[in-house]
Short mmCIF file of C-alpha atoms in Angstrom, two decimals:
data_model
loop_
_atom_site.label_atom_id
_atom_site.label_comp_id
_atom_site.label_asym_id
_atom_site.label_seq_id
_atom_site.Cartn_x
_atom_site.Cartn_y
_atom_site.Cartn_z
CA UNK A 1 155.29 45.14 94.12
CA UNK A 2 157.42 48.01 95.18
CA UNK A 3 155.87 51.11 96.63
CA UNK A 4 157.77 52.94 94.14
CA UNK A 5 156.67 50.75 90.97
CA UNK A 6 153.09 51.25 92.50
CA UNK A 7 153.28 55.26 92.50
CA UNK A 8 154.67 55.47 89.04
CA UNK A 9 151.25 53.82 87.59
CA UNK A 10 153.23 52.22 84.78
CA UNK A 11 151.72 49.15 85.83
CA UNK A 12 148.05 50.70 86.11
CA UNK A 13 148.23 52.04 82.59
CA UNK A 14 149.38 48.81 81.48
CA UNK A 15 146.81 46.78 83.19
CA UNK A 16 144.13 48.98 82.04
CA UNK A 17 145.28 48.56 78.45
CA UNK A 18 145.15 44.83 78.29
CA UNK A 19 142.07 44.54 79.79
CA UNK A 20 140.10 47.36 77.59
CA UNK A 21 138.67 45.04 74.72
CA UNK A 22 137.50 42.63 77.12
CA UNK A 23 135.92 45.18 79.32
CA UNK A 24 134.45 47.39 76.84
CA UNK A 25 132.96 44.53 74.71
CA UNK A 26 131.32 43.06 78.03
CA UNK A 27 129.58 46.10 78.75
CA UNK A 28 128.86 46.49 75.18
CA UNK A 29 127.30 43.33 75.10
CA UNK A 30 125.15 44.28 78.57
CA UNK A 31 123.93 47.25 77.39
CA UNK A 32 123.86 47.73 73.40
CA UNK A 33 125.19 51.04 73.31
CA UNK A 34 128.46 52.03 72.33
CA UNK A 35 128.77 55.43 73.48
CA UNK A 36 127.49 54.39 77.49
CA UNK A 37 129.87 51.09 76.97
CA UNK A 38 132.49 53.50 76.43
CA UNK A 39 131.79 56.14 79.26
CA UNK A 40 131.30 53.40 81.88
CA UNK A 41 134.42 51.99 80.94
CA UNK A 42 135.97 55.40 81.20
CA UNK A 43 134.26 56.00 84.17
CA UNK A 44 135.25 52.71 85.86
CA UNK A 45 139.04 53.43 84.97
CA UNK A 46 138.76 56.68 87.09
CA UNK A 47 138.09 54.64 89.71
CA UNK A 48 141.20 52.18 89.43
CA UNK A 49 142.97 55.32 88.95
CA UNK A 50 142.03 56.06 92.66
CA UNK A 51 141.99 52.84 94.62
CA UNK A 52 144.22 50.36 92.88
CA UNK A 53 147.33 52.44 93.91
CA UNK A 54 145.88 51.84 97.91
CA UNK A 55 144.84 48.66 97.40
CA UNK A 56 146.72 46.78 94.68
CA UNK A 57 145.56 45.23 91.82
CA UNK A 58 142.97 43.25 91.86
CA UNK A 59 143.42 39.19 90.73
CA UNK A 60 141.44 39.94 87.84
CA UNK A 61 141.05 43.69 86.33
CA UNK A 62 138.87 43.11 83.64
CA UNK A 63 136.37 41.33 85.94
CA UNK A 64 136.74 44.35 88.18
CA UNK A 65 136.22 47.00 85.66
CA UNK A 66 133.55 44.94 83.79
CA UNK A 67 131.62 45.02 87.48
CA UNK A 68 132.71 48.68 88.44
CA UNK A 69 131.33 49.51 84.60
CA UNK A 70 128.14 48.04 84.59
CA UNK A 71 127.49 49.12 88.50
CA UNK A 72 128.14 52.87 86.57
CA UNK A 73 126.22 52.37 83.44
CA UNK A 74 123.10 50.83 85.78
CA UNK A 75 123.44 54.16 87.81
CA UNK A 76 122.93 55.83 84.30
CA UNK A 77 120.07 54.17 83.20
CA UNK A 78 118.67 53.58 86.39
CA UNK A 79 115.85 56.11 85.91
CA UNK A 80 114.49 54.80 82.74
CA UNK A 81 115.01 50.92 83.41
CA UNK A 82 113.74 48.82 86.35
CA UNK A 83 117.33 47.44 87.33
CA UNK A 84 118.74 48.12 90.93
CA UNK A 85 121.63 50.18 91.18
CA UNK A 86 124.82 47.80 92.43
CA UNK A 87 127.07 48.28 95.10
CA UNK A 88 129.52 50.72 95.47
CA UNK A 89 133.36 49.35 94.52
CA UNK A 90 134.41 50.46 97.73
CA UNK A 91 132.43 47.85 99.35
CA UNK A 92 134.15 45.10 97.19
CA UNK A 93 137.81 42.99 98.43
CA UNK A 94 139.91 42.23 95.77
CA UNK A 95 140.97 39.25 97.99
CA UNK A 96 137.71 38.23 97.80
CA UNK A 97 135.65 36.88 94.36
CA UNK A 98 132.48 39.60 94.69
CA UNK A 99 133.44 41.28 91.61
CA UNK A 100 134.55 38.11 89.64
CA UNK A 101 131.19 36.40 90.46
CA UNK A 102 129.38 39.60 89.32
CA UNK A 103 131.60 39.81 86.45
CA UNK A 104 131.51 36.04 85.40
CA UNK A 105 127.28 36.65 85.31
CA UNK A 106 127.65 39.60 82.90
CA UNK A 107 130.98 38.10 80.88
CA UNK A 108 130.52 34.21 81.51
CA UNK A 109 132.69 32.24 78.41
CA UNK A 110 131.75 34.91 76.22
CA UNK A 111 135.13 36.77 76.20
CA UNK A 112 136.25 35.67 72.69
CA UNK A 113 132.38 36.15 71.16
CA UNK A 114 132.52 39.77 73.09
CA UNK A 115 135.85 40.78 71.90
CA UNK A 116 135.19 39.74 67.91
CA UNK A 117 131.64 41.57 68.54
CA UNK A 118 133.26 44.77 69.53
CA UNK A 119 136.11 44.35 66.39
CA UNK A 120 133.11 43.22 64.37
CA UNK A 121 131.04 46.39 65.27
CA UNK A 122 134.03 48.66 64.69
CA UNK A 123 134.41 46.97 61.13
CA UNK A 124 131.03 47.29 60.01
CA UNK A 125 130.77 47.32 56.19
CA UNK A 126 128.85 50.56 56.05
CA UNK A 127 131.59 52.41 57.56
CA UNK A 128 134.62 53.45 55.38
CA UNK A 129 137.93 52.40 56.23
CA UNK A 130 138.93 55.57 57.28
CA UNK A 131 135.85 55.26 60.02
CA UNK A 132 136.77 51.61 60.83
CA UNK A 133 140.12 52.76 61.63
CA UNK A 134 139.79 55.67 63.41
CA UNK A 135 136.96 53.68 65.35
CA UNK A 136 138.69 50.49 66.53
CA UNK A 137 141.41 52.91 68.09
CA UNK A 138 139.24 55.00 69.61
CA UNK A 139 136.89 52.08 70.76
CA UNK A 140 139.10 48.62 70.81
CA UNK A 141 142.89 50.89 71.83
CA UNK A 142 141.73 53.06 73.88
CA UNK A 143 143.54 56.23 72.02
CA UNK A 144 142.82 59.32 72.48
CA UNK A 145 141.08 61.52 69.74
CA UNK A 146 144.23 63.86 70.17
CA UNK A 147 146.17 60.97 69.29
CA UNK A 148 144.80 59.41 66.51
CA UNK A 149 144.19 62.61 64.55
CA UNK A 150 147.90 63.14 65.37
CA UNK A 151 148.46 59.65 64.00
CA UNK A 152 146.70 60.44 60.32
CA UNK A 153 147.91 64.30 60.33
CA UNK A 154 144.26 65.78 60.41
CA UNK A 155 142.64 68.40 62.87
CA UNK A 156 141.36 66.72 66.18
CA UNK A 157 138.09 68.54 65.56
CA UNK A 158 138.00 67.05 62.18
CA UNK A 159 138.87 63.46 63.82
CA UNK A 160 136.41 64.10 66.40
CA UNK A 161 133.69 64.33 64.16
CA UNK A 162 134.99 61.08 61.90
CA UNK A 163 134.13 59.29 64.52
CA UNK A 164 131.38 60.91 66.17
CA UNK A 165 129.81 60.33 62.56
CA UNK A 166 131.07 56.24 62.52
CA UNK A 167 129.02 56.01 65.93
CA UNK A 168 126.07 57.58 64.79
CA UNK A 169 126.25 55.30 61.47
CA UNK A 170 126.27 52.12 63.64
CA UNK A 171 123.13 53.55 65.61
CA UNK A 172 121.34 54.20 62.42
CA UNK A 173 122.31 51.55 61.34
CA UNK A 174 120.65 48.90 64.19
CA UNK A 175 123.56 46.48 64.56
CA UNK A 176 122.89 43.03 65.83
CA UNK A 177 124.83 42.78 69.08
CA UNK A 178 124.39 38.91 68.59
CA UNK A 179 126.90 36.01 67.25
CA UNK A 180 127.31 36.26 63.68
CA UNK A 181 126.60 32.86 61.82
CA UNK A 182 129.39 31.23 60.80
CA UNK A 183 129.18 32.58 56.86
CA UNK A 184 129.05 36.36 57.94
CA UNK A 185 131.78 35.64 60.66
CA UNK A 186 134.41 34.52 58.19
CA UNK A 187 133.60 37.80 55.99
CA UNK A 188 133.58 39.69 58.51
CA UNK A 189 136.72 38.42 60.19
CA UNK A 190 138.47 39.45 56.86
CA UNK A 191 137.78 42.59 57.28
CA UNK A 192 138.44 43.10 61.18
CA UNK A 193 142.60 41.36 59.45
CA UNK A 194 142.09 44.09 56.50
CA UNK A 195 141.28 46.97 59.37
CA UNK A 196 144.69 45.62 61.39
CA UNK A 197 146.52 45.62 58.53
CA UNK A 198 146.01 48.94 57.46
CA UNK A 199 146.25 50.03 60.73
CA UNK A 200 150.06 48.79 60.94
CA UNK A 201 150.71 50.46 57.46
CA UNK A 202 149.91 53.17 58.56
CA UNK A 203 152.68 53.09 60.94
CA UNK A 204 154.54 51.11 59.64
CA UNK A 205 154.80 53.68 56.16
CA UNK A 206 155.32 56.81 58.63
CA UNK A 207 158.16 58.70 57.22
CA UNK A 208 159.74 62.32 58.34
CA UNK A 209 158.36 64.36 61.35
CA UNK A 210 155.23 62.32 62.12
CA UNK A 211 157.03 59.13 62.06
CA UNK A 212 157.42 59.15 65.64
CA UNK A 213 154.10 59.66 66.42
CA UNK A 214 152.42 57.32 63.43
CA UNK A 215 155.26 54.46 64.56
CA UNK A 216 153.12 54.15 67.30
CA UNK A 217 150.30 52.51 65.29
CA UNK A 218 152.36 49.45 63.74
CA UNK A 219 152.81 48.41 68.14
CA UNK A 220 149.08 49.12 68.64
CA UNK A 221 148.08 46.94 65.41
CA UNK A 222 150.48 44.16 66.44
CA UNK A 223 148.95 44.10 69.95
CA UNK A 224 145.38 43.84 68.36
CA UNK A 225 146.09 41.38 66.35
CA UNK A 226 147.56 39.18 68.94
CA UNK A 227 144.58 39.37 70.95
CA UNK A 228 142.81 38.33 67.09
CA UNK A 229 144.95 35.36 67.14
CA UNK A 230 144.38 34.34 70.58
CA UNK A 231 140.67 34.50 69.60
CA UNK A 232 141.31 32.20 66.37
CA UNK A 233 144.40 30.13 67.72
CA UNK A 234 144.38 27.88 64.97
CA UNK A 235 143.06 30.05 62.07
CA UNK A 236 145.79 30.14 59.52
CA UNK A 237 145.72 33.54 57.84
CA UNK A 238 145.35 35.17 60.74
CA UNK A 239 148.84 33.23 61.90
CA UNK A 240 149.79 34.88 59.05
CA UNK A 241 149.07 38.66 58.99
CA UNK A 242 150.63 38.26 62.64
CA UNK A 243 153.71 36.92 61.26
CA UNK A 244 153.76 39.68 58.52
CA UNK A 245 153.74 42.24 60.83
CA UNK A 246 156.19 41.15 63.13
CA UNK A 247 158.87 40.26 60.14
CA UNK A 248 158.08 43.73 58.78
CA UNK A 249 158.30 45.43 62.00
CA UNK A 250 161.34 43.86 62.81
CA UNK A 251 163.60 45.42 60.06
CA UNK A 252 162.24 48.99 62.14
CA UNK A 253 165.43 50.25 63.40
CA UNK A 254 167.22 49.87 60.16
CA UNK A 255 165.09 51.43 57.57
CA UNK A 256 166.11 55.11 57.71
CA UNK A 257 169.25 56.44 58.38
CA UNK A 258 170.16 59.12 60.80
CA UNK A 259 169.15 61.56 58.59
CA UNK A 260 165.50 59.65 58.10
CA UNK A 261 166.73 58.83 54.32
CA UNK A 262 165.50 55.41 53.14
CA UNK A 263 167.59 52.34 53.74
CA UNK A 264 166.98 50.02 50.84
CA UNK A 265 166.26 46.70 52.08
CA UNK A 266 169.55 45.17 51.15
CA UNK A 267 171.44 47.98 52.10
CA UNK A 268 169.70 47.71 55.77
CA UNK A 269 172.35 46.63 58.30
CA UNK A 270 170.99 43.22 59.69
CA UNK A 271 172.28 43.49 62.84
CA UNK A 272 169.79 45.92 63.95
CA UNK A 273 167.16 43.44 62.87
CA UNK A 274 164.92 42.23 65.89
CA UNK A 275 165.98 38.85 66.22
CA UNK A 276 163.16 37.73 68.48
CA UNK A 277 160.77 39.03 66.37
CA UNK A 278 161.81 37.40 63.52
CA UNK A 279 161.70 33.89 65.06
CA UNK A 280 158.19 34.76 66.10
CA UNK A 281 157.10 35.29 62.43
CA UNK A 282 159.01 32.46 61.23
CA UNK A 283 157.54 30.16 64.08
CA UNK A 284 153.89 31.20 63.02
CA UNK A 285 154.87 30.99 59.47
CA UNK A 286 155.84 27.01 59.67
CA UNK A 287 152.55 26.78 61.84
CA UNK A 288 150.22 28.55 59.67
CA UNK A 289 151.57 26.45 56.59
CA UNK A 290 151.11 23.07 58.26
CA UNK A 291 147.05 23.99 58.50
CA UNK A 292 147.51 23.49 54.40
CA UNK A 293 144.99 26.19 54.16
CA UNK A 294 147.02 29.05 52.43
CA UNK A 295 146.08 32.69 52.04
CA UNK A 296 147.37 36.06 51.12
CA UNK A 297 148.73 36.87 54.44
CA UNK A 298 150.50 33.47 54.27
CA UNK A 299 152.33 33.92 51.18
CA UNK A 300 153.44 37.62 52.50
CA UNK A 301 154.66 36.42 55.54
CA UNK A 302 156.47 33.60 53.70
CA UNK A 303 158.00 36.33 51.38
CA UNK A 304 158.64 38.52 54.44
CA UNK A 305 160.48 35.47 56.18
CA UNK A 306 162.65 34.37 53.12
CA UNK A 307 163.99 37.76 53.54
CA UNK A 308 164.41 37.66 57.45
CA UNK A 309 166.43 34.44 56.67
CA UNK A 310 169.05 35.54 54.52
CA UNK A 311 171.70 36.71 56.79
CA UNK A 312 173.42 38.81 53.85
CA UNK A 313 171.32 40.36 50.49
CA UNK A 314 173.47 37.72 48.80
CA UNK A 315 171.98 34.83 50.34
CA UNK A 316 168.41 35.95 49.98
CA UNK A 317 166.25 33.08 47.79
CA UNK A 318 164.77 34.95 44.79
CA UNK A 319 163.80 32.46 43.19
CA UNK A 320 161.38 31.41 46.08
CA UNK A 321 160.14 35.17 46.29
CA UNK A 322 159.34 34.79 43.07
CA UNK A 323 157.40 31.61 43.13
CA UNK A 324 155.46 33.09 46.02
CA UNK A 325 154.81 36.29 44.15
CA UNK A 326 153.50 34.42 41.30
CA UNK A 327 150.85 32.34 43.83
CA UNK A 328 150.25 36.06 45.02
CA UNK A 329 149.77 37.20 41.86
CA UNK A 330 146.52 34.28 40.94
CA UNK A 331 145.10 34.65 45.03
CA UNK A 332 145.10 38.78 44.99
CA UNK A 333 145.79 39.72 41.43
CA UNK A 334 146.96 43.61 41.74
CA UNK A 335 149.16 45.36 39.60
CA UNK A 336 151.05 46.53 42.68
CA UNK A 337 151.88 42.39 43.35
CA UNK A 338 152.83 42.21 40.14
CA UNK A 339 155.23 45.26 40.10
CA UNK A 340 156.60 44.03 43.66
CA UNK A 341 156.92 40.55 41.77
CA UNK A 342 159.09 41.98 39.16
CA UNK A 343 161.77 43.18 41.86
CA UNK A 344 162.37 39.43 42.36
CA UNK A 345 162.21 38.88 38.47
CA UNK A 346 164.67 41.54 38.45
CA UNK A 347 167.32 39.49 40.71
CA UNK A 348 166.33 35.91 38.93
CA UNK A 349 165.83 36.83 35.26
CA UNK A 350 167.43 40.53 34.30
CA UNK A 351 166.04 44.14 34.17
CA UNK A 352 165.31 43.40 30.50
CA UNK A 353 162.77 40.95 31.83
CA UNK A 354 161.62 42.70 34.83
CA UNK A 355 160.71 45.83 32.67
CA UNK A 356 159.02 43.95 30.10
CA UNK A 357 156.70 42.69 33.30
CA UNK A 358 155.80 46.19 34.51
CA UNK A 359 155.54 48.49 31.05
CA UNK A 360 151.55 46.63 30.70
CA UNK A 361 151.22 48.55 33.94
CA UNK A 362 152.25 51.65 33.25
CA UNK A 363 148.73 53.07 32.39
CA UNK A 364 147.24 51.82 35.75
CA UNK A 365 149.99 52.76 37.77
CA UNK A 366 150.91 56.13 36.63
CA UNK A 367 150.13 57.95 39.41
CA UNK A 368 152.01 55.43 41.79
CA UNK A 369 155.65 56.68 43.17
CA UNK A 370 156.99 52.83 43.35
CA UNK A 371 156.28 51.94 39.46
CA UNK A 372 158.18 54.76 38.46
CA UNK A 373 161.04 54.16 40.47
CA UNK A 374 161.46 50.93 39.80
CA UNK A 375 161.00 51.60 36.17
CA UNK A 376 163.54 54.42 36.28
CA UNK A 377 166.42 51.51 38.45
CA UNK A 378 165.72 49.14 35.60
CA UNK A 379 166.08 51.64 32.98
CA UNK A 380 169.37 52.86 34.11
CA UNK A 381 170.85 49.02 34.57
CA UNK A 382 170.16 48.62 31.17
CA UNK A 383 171.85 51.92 30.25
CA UNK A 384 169.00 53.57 28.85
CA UNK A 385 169.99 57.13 30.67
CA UNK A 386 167.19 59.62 29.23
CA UNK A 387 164.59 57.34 29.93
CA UNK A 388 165.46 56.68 33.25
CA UNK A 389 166.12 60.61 34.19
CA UNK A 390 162.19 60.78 32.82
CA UNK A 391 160.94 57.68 35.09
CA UNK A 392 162.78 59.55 38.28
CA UNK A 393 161.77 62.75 37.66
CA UNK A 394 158.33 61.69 37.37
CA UNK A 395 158.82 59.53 40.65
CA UNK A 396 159.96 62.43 42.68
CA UNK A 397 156.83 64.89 41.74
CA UNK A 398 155.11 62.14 42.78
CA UNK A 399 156.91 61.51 46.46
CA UNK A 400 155.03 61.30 49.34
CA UNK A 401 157.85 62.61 52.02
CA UNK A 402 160.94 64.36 51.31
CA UNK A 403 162.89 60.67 52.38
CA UNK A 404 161.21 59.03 49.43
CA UNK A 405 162.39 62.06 46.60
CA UNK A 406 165.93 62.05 48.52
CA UNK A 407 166.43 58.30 47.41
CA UNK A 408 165.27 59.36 44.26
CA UNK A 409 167.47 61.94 43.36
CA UNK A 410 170.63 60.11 45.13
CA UNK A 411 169.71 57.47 41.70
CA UNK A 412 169.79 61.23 39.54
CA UNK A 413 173.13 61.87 40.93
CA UNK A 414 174.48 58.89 40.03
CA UNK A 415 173.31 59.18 36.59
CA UNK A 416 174.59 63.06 36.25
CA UNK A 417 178.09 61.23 37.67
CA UNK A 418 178.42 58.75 34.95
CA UNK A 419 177.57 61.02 32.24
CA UNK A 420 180.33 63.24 33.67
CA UNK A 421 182.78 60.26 33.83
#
């Protein structure tokens, strides 16, 4: 490595990064406390910071940062415990395996247990979402607190004590640092997949001014959830909500214009679609499916890829969108599945037949931008004007960012044009 790569710390950061969950959850595991897990961690990166750039990085970071850590949280307990406090780093080679050996004591083949703990811990079912979230970026990414309150457009002081309070919870709480059995691991797994996913949502949905900073999240939920599927390699959903992401994320650079107005899927120029990406989710997809064990994050990434496959809106398969919509519908039944189902109804069968589906919905989904803007397309195909100027007016007071009421109102002027005709 250049001297010049080596000064820029690009590949410090990085390193530090990718070894994080591993690290963390090792030290977690040592000592049982999240909050000196974290600090020794911390603590253990300062020290990279100073003598990686000298000496180059070590064959094995984690190992070094796991040893490094624990050497710093036994120097922090040292008074109320009857452990020996460890060498200093300096004293270590990294061309020699001191620190892996140490390491490999405190991690042995317990990287993939450690690293679910640690998700697992962040997840816990007495914490809301909101908590989970915020604490598996914190914790699990690494984020700053500046960053993630950034990321969900609240006061850092206000983030600060979200997840202050989510530690404190856990504490009270008296989680078992142990294994799961295999019953409470598959629960729980679902909801480490439901944390990721609503992690990327959240960036992926970032719209206007923050969008830059929230976009952020969909990467940081994609990396997670790689690291998730290199824990489960052959767990099928979990194939899945990586595909998902990665067919979703792909269509990135196409879904606003310059002006950040929304690009309607088939209106998205395909070109700008990430390619690579897209063969990545369609690989897992065909790999996930051959387990025969299917699952809601299947059956959305199967969706997702029918529409990465179509190189023009013409070619796209409704019908199979449709039929996978419909196996949607009986696995997660949600009135938002249903009114995402009738889009593809739409295209098969008619907006006579697509409205039909979505007026039983209209008292549960009243308050939901989507129903009435899909309400308000179908009512204008079928030329019922008035009605439709009522669904998209009530669609744009209910707008989340300025992008979403400029699409609406570009349908209003299109109405006000053909009345004028």
């Amino acid at each position: 490595m250049s001297g010049g790569a080596m000064a820029s710390g690009d590949w410090i950061g990085a390193a530090l990064a990718a070894a994080r969950p591993q690290a963390v959850a090792a030290l977690l595991r040592r000592f049982r406390d999240l909050d000196l897990a974290e600090e020794a961690f911390q603590e253990a990166c300062l020290k990279a910071l100073k003598h990686w750039p000298d000496n180059g990085p070590p064959r094995d970071p984690a190992a070094w940062l796991i040893f490094v850590g624990r050497n710093v949280a036994v120097d922090a307990v040292r008074k109320r415990s009857r452990e020996q406090e460890l060498s200093d780093e300096d004293a270590l080679s990294d061309r020699e395996d001191a620190e892996a050996a140490a390491a490999e004591r405190i991690d042995g083949a317990n990287y993939r247990d450690d690293v679910l703990r640690l998700l697992f811990v962040c997840c816990h079912p007495d914490l809301p979402s909101t908590q989970q979230i915020a604490l598996a970026l914190r914790i699990v990414s690494g984020l700053s607190v500046r960053q993630i309150a950034r990321a969900f457009l609240v006061g850092e002081s206000a983030m600060e004590q979200r997840i202050t309070r989510a530690k404190a919870k856990i504490a009270r709480a008296g989680v078992p640092f142990e294994v799961p059995g295999a019953v409470e691991r598959a629960e729980r797994l679902a909801a480490v997949a439901a944390m990721l996913y609503l992690v990327f949502n959240e960036g992926y949905s970032a719209q206007g001014t923050e969008a830059d900073e929230r976009a952020k999240l969909a990467d940081e939920a994609i990396r997670l959830t790689r690291i998730l599927l290199r824990l489960f390699p052959t767990e099928p959903e979990i194939m899945g909500l990586t595909a998902l992401m990665l067919l979703q994320h792909a269509r990135a650079a196409s879904r606003f214009d310059a002006d950040g107005a929304v690009v309607l899927l088939e209106d998205q120029d395909r070109s700008r679609w990430n390619r690579p990406m897209i063969a990545e989710g369609l690989a897992l997809i065909d790999k996930a499916i051959r387990h025969r064990r299917p699952g809601p994050y299947q059956v959305q990434a199967a969706i997702a890829g029918l529409h990465a496959r179509a190189a023009r809106p013409e070619q796209t398969d409704w019908s199979g969108i449709d039929a996978l919509y419909a196996t949607l519908e009986i696995m997660q039944p949600s009135p938002v599945v249903t009114l995402n189902r009738a889009v593809a109804t739409w295209k098969v069968a008619g907006a006579e037949q697509a409205l039909a589906m979505i007026e039983p919905l209209a008292a549960r989904l009243d308050g939901y931008f989507h129903f009435h803007g899909l309400r308000g397309g179908l009512l204008m195909r079928l030329g019922r004007t008035a009605d439709a100027r009522e669904a998209f007016g009530r669609a744009i007071a209910l707008a989340g960012t300025a992008a979403e009421a400029a699409h609406i109102r570009a349908h209003l002027d299109r109405l006000t044009e053909a009345a004028g005709a």
